Short mmCIF file of C-alpha atoms and ligand atoms in Angstrom, two decimals:
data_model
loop_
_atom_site.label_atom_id
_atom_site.label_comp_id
_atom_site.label_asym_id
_atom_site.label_seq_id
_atom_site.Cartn_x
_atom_site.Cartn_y
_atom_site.Cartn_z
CA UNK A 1 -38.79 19.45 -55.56
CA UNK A 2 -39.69 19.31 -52.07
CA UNK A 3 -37.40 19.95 -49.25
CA UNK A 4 -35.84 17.29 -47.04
CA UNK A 5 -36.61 16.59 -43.30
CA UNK A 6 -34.33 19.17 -40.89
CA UNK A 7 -32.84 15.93 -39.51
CA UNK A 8 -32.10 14.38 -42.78
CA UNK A 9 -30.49 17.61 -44.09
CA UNK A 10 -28.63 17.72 -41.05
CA UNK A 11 -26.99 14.40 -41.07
CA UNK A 12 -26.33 14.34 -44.71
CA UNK A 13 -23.86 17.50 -44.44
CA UNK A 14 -24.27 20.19 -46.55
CA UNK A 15 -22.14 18.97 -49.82
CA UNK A 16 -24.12 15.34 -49.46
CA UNK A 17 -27.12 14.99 -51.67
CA UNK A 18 -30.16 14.11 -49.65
CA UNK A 19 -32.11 11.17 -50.62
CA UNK A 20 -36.35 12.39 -50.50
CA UNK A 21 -37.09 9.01 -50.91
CA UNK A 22 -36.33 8.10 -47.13
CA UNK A 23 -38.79 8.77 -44.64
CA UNK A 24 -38.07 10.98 -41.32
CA UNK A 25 -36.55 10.12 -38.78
CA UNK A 26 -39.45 10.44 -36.12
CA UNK A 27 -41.36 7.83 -38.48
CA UNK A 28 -38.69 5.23 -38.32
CA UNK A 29 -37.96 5.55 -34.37
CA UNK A 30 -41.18 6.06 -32.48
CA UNK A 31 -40.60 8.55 -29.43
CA UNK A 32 -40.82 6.16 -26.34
CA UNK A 33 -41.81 8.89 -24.31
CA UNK A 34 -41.36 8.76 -20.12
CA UNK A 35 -42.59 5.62 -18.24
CA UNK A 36 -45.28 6.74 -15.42
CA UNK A 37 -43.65 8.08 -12.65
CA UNK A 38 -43.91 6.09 -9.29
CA UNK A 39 -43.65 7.42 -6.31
CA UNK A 40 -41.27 6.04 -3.14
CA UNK A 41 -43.03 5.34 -0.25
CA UNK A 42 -40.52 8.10 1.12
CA UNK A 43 -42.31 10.48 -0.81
CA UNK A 44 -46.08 9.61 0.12
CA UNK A 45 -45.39 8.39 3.70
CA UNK A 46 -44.02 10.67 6.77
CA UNK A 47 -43.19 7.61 8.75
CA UNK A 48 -41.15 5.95 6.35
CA UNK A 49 -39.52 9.01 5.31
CA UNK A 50 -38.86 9.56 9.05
CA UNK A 51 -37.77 5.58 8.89
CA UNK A 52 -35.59 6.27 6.42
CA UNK A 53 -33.83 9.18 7.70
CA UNK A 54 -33.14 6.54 11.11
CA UNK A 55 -31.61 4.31 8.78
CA UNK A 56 -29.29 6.82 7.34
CA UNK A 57 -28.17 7.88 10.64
CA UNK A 58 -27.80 4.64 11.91
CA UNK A 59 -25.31 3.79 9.02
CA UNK A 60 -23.36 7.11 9.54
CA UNK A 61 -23.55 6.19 13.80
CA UNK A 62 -21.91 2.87 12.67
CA UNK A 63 -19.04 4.19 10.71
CA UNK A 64 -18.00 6.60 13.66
CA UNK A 65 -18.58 3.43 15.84
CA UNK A 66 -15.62 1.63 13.50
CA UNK A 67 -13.91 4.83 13.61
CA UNK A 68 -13.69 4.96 17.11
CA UNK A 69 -12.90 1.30 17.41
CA UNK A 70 -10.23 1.53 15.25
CA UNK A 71 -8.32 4.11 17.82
CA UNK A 72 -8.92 1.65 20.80
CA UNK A 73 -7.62 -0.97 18.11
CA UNK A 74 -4.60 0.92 18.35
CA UNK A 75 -3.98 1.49 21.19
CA UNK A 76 -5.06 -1.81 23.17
CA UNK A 77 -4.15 -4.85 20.26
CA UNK A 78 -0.34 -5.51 20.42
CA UNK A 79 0.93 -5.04 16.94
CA UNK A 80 3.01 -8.81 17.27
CA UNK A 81 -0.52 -10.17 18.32
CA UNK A 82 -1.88 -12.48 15.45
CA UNK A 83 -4.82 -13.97 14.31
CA UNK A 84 -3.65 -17.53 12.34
CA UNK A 85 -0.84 -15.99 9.72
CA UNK A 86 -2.70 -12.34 10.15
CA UNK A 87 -0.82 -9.71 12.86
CA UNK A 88 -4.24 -9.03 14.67
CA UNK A 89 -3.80 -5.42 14.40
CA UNK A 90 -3.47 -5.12 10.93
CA UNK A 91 -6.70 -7.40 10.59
CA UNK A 92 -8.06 -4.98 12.99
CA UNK A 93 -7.72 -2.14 11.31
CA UNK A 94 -7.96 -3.40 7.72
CA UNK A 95 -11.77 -4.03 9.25
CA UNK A 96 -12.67 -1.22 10.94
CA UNK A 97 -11.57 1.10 8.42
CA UNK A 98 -13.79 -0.77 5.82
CA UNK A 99 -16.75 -0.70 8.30
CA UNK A 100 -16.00 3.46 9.05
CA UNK A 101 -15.91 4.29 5.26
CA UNK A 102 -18.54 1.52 4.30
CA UNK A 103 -20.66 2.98 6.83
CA UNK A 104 -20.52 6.51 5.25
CA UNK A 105 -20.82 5.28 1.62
CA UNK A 106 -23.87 3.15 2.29
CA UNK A 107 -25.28 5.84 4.30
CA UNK A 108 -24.80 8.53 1.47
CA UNK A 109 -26.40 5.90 -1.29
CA UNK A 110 -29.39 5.54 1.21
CA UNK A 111 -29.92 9.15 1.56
CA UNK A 112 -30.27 9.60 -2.13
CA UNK A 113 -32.21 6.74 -2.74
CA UNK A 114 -34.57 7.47 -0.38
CA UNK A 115 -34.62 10.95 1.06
CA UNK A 116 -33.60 13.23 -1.49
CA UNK A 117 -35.94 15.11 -4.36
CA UNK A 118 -37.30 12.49 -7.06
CA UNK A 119 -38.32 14.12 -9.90
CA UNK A 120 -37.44 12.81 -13.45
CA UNK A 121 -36.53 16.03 -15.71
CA UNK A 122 -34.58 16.21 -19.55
CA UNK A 123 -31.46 17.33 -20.21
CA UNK A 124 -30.66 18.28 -23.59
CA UNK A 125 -26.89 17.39 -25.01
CA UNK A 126 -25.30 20.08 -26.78
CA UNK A 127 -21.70 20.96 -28.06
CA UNK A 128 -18.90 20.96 -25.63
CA UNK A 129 -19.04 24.85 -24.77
CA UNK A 130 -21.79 26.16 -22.28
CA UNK A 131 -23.03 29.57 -22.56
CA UNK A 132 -23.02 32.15 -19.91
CA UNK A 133 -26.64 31.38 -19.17
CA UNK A 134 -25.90 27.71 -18.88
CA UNK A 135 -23.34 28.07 -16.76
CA UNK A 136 -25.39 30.21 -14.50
CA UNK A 137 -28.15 27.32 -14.53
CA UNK A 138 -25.75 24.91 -13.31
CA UNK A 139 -24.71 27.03 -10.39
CA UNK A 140 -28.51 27.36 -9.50
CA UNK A 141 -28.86 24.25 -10.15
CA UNK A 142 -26.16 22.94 -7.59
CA UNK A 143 -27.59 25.39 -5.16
CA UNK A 144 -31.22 23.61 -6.00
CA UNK A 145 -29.65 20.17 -5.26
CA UNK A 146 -28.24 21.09 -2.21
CA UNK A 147 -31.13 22.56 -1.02
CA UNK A 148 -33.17 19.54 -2.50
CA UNK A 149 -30.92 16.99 -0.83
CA UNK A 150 -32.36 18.84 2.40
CA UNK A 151 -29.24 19.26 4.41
CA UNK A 152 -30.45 22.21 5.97
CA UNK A 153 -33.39 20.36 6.50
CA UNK A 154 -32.54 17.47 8.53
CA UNK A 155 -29.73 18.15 11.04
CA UNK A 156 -29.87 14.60 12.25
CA UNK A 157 -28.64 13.56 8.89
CA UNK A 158 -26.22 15.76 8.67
CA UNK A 159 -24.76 16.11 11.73
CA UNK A 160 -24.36 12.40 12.05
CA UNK A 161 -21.87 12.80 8.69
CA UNK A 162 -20.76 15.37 10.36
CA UNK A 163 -19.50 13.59 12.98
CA UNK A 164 -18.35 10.19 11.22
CA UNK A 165 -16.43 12.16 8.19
CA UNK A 166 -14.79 14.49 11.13
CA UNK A 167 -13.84 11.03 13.10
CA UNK A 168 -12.42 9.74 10.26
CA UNK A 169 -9.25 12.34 10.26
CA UNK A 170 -8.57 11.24 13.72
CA UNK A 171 -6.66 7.67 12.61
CA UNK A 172 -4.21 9.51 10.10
CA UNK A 173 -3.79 11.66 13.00
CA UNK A 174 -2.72 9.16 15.67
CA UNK A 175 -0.91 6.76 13.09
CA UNK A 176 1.93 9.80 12.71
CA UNK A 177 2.76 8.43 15.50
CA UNK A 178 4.64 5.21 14.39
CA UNK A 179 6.98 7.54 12.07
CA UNK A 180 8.12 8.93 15.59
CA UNK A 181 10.71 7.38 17.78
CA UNK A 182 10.62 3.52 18.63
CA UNK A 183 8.77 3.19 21.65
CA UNK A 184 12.11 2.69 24.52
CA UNK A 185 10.03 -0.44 25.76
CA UNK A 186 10.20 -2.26 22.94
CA UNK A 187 14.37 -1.48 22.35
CA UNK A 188 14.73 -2.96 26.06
CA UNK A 189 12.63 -5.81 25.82
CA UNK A 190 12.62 -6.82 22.34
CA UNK A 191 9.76 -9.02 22.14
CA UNK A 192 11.04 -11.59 19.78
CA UNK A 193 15.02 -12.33 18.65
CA UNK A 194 15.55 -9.47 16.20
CA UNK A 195 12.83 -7.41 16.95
CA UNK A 196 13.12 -3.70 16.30
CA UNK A 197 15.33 -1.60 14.28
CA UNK A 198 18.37 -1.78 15.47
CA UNK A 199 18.85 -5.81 15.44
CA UNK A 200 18.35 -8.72 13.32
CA UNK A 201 18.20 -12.47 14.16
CA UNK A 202 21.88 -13.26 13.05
CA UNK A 203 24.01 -14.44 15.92
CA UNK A 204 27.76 -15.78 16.75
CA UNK A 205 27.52 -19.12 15.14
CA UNK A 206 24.56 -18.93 13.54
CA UNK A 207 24.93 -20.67 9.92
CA UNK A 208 24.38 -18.99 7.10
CA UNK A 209 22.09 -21.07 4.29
CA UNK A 210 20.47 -21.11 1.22
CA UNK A 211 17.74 -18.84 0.58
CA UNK A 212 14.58 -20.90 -0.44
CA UNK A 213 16.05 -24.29 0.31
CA UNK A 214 17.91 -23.26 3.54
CA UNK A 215 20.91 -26.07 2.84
CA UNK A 216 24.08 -24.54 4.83
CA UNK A 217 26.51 -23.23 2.77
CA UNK A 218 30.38 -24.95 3.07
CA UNK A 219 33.38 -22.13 2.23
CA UNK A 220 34.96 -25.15 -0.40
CA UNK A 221 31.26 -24.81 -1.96
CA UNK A 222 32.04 -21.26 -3.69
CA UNK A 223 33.60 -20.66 -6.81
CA UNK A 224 35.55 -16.91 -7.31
CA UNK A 225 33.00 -14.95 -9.25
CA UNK A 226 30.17 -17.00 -7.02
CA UNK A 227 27.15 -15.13 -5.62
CA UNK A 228 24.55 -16.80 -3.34
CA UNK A 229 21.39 -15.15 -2.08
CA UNK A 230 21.37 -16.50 1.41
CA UNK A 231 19.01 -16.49 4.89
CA UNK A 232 20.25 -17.12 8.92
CA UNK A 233 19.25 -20.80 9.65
CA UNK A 234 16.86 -19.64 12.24
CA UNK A 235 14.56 -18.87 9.43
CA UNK A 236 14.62 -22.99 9.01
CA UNK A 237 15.96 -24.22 12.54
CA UNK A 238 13.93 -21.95 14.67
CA UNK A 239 15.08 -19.38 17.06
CA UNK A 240 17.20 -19.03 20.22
CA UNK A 241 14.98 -21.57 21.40
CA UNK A 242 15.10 -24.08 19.32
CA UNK A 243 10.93 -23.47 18.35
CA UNK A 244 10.76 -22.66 14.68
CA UNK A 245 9.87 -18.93 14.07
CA UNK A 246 6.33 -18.34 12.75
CA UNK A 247 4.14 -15.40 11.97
CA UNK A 248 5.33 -11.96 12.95
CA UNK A 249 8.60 -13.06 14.08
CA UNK A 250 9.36 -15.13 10.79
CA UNK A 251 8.78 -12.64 8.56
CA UNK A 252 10.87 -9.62 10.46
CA UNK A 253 13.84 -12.46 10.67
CA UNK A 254 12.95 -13.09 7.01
CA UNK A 255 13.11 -9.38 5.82
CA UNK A 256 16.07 -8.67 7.94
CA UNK A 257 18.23 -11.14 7.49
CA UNK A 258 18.68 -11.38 4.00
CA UNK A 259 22.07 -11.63 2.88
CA UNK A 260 24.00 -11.62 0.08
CA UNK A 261 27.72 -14.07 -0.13
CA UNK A 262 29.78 -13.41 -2.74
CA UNK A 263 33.29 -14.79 -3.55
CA UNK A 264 36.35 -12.74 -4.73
CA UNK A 265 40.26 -13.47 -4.61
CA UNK A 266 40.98 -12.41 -1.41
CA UNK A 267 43.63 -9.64 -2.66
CA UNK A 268 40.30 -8.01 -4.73
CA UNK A 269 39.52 -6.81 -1.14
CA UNK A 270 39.94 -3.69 0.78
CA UNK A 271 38.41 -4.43 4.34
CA UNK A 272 37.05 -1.62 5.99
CA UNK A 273 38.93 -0.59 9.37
CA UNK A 274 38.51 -3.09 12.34
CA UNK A 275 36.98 -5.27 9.58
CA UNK A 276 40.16 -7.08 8.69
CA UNK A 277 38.89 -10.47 10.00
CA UNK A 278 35.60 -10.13 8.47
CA UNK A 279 35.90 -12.34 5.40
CA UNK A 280 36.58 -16.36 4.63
CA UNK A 281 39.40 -17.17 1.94
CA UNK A 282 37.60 -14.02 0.18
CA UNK A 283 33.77 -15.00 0.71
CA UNK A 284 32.43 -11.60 1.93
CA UNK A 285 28.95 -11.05 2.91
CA UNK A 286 26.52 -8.32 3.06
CA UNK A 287 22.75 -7.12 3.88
CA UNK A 288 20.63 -7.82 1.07
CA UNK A 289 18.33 -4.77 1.88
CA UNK A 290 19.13 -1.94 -0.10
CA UNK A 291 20.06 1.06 2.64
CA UNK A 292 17.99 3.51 -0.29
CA UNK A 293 14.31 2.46 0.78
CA UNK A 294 14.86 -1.31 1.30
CA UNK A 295 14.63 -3.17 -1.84
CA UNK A 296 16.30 -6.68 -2.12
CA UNK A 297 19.18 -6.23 -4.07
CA UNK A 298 21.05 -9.19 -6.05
CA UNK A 299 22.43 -7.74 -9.42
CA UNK A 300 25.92 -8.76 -9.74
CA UNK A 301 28.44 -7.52 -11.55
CA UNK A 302 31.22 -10.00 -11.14
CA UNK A 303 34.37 -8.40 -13.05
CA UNK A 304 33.54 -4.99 -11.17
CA UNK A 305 32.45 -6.40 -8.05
CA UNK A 306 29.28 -3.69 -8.19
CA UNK A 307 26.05 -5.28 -7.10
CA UNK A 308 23.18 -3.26 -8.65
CA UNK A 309 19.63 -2.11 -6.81
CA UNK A 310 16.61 -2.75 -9.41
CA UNK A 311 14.54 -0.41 -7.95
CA UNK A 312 16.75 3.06 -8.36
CA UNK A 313 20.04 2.04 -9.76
CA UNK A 314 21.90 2.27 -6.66
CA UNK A 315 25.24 0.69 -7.09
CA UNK A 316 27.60 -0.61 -4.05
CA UNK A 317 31.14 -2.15 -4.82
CA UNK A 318 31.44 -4.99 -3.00
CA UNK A 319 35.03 -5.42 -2.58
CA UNK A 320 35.12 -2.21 -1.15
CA UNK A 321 32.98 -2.01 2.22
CA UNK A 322 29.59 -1.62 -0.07
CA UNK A 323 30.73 1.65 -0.84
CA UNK A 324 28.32 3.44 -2.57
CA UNK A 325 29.27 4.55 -5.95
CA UNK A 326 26.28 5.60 -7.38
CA UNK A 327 22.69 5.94 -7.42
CA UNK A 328 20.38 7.74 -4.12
CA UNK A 329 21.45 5.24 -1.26
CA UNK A 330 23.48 7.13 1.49
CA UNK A 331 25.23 4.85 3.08
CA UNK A 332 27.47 1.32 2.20
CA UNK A 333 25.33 -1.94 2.87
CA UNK A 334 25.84 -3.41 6.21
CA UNK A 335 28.66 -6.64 6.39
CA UNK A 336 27.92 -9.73 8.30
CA UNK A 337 31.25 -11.00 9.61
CA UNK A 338 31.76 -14.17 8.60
CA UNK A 339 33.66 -17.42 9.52
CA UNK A 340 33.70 -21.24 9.65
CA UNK A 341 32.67 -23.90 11.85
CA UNK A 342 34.29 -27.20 12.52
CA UNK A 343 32.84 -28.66 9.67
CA UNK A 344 33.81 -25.99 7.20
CA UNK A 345 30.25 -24.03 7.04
CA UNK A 346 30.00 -20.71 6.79
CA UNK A 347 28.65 -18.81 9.82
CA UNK A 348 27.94 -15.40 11.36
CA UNK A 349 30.70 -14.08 13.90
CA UNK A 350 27.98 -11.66 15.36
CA UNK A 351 24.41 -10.07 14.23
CA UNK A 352 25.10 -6.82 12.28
CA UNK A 353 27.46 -4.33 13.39
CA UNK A 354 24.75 -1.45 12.27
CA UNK A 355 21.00 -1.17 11.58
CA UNK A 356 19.96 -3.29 8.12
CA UNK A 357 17.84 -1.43 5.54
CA UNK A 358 17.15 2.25 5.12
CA UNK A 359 17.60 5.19 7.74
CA UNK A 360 15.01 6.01 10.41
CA UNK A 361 14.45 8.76 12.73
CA UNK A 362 17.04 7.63 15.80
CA UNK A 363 19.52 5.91 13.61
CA UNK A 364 22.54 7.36 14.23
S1 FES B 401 15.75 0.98 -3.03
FE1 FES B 401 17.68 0.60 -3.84
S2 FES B 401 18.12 2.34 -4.95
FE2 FES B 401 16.19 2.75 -4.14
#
C-alpha cells in the first residue's frame, strides 16, 4: 500500500481513512506563482520620486492651511451668521476640518503609494501563537518599515506632517473656550429675541399654541387630565417685530420655548411661593426641556401628575412646582406663568422666571 500525499493525510485527520485514489493537491490547483514585478516610475526616476515627495508635502501644506483657516474661522465668522438654512460657522468649520484631516489622509496614502519601499515578499499563515523568534521578526520588521518608509530620510515629508498633525490639536484647544463663560457682549446685546442662556422668546402676552400646527390654545379647550405639547406663537407669527423668525433665531426660539400645558383641578395644586397667580382654572405650564441634559420631555402620568424624561428616567411632579422626585435632574422644570386674553387664549404673563434646560457654568 502506498502512502498518501502529506496534504491529503493532513486534511483527512488522523481517524479518517484516506482515499489513494485522489490525486494531490498541487496536481489539481496549479501554483499561480508571482506576476512580474513592475516597477513605479518613483522607483526608476529621481525626478518623479522628487515630484512625488512635492506632492506629498503639498497635501500635508494644505491640511495645515485648513487648519489654520479653521482658527480665523473662529474667530472672524459670527456664529448667528448663515449661509441659506446653514449657521456659516458651522459650515465653516464642518469644511475646513474635512480639508485639514483630508489633507493628511491623502497625503499619507500618497506617500505609500509612491515613496515608500515596493517589494512584493510571502508571508506564511500559521496558528494563532507566535514564537519568540517571530515576535522578534516583527519588531525588526517594524523597525525595517520605518526605516523603509524613509522618515529619517526625507525631512520635508516629515516635517510637513509634523507640522499639520501638531496644528491639528490647536482647534480642540481654542474650542474649550465656548464651555467658558458667555461672552458679557452677547448677555447685553442679545443679538436676536431670546438669544443666550439666560432668556427665551416668551413674552407678556405672547400666546401660547400648538406645537406643530401652532393653533392658539383657548383655557375652555382643556379637559382635567389634558396635556398639550405647546410652542410661543412667535415661532409662527414672527418676532418682536412682526418678521417671522428664520434660521438661527428660529431654531434657539424653537428649542427654548418648548412647553408643556397640562390641566389639573385646581385644588391638585401646590403653587410654589410668589407663584400663587401662576396658573388658569388649574392649566399649569412648564419648560419642556428636561433641566438633566435637555431632552424634550412629554411622558405623562395623569393620576400622579409625574411627567417622565425618556432619556434617564427623571421624574418631576407637576402639581408640585416640577419638583423633582426622582431620576439625575437637579433642579424642578422652569413654570411659564400663565393667563388669558380677552378672547379666552392662553398666554404668557412674562418669559421664564429662570434659565430653561440644563445648568451651565454662570447659572446661578
Ligand atoms: S435628560 Fe432628562 S433625565 Fe437625562
Amino acid at each position: 500500500m502506498s502512502t498518501p500525499p502529506i496534504d491529503q493525510a493532513h486534511d483527512a485527520g488522523h481517524d479518517e481513512p484516506v482515499d489513494e485514489n485522489l490525486p494531490a493537491r498541487d496536481d489539481l490547483f496549479a501554483n499561480p506563482g508571482l506576476e512580474e514585478h513592475h516597477w513605479r516610475p518613483t522607483d526608476v526616476d529621481p525626478k518623479a520620486e522628487k515630484r512625488a515627495e512635492r506632492q506629498v508635502a503639498a497635501l500635508f501644506a494644505l491640511s495645515a492651511l485648513c487648519t489654520i483657516g479653521l482658527l480665523v474661522a473662529y474667530v472672524t465668522i459670527d456664529s448667528d451668521d448663515t449661509v441659506g438654512d446653514l449657521g456659516a460657522q458651522n459650515l465653516a468649520f464642518g469644511l475646513l476640518l474635512a480639508g485639514a484631516l483630508l489633507g493628511i489622509g491623502i497625503g499619507i496614502i500618497q506617500w505609500a503609494r509612491k515613496l515608500m519601499a515596493d517589494v512584493e515578499m510571502v508571508e506564511y499563515r500559521h496558528s494563532a501563537a507566535s514564537s519568540e523568534e517571530d515576535r522578534a521578526a516583527t519588531v525588526q520588521a517594524l523597525a525595517d518599515g520605518l526605516e523603509e518608509s524613509g522618515i529619517g530620510r526625507r525631512p520635508l515629508v516629515r516635517n510637513s506632517l509634523l507640522g499639520a498633525v501638531g496644528l491639528l490639536g490647536l482647534p480642540a484647544i481654542v474650542f474649550l473656550r465656548d464651555l467658558g463663560p458667555t461672552n458679557a457682549q452677547v448677555v447685553k446685546n442679545p443679538p436676536f429675541i431670546g438669544s443666550g442662556l439666560e432668556h427665551t422668546v416668551w413674552k407678556k402676552g405672547m400666546r401660547v399654541v400648538r406645537d406643530v400646527v401652532g393653533t392658539p390654545i383657548k383655557a375652555s379647550d382643556l379637559q382635567i387630565g389634558d396635556l398639550v405639547n405647546a410652542e410661543p406663537e412667535a415661532l409662527f407669527n414672527g418676532g418682536e417685530d412682526g418678521e417671522p423668525l428664520e434660521g438661527v433665531a428660529l431654531q434657539v426660539a424653537k428649542s427654548k420655548g418648548a412647553v408643556v400645558v397640562v390641566r389639573m383641578q385646581p385644588d391638585e395644586i401646590t403653587p410654589g411661593k410668589g407663584r400663587e397667580n401662576w396658573t388658569v382654572d388649574g392649566i399649569i405650564c412648564y419648560s419642556k426641556i428636561c433641566t438633566h441634559v435637555g431632552c424634550p420631555i412629554s411622558l405623562y402620568e395623569r393620576t400622579t401628575h409625574h411627567l417622565l424624561c425618556p432619556c434617564h428616567q427623571s421624574t418631576f411632579d407637576l402639581a408640585d412646582s416640577a419638583r423633582v422626585v426622582f431620576g439625575p435632574a437637579a433642579r424642578p422644570l422652569p413654570q411659564l406663568a400663565l393667563e388669558v386674553d380677552s378672547e379666552g387664549y392662553l398666554t404668557a404673563q412674562a418669559d421664564f422666571d429662570e434659565p430653561v434646560g440644563p445648568s451651565y457654568w454662570e447659572r446661578g
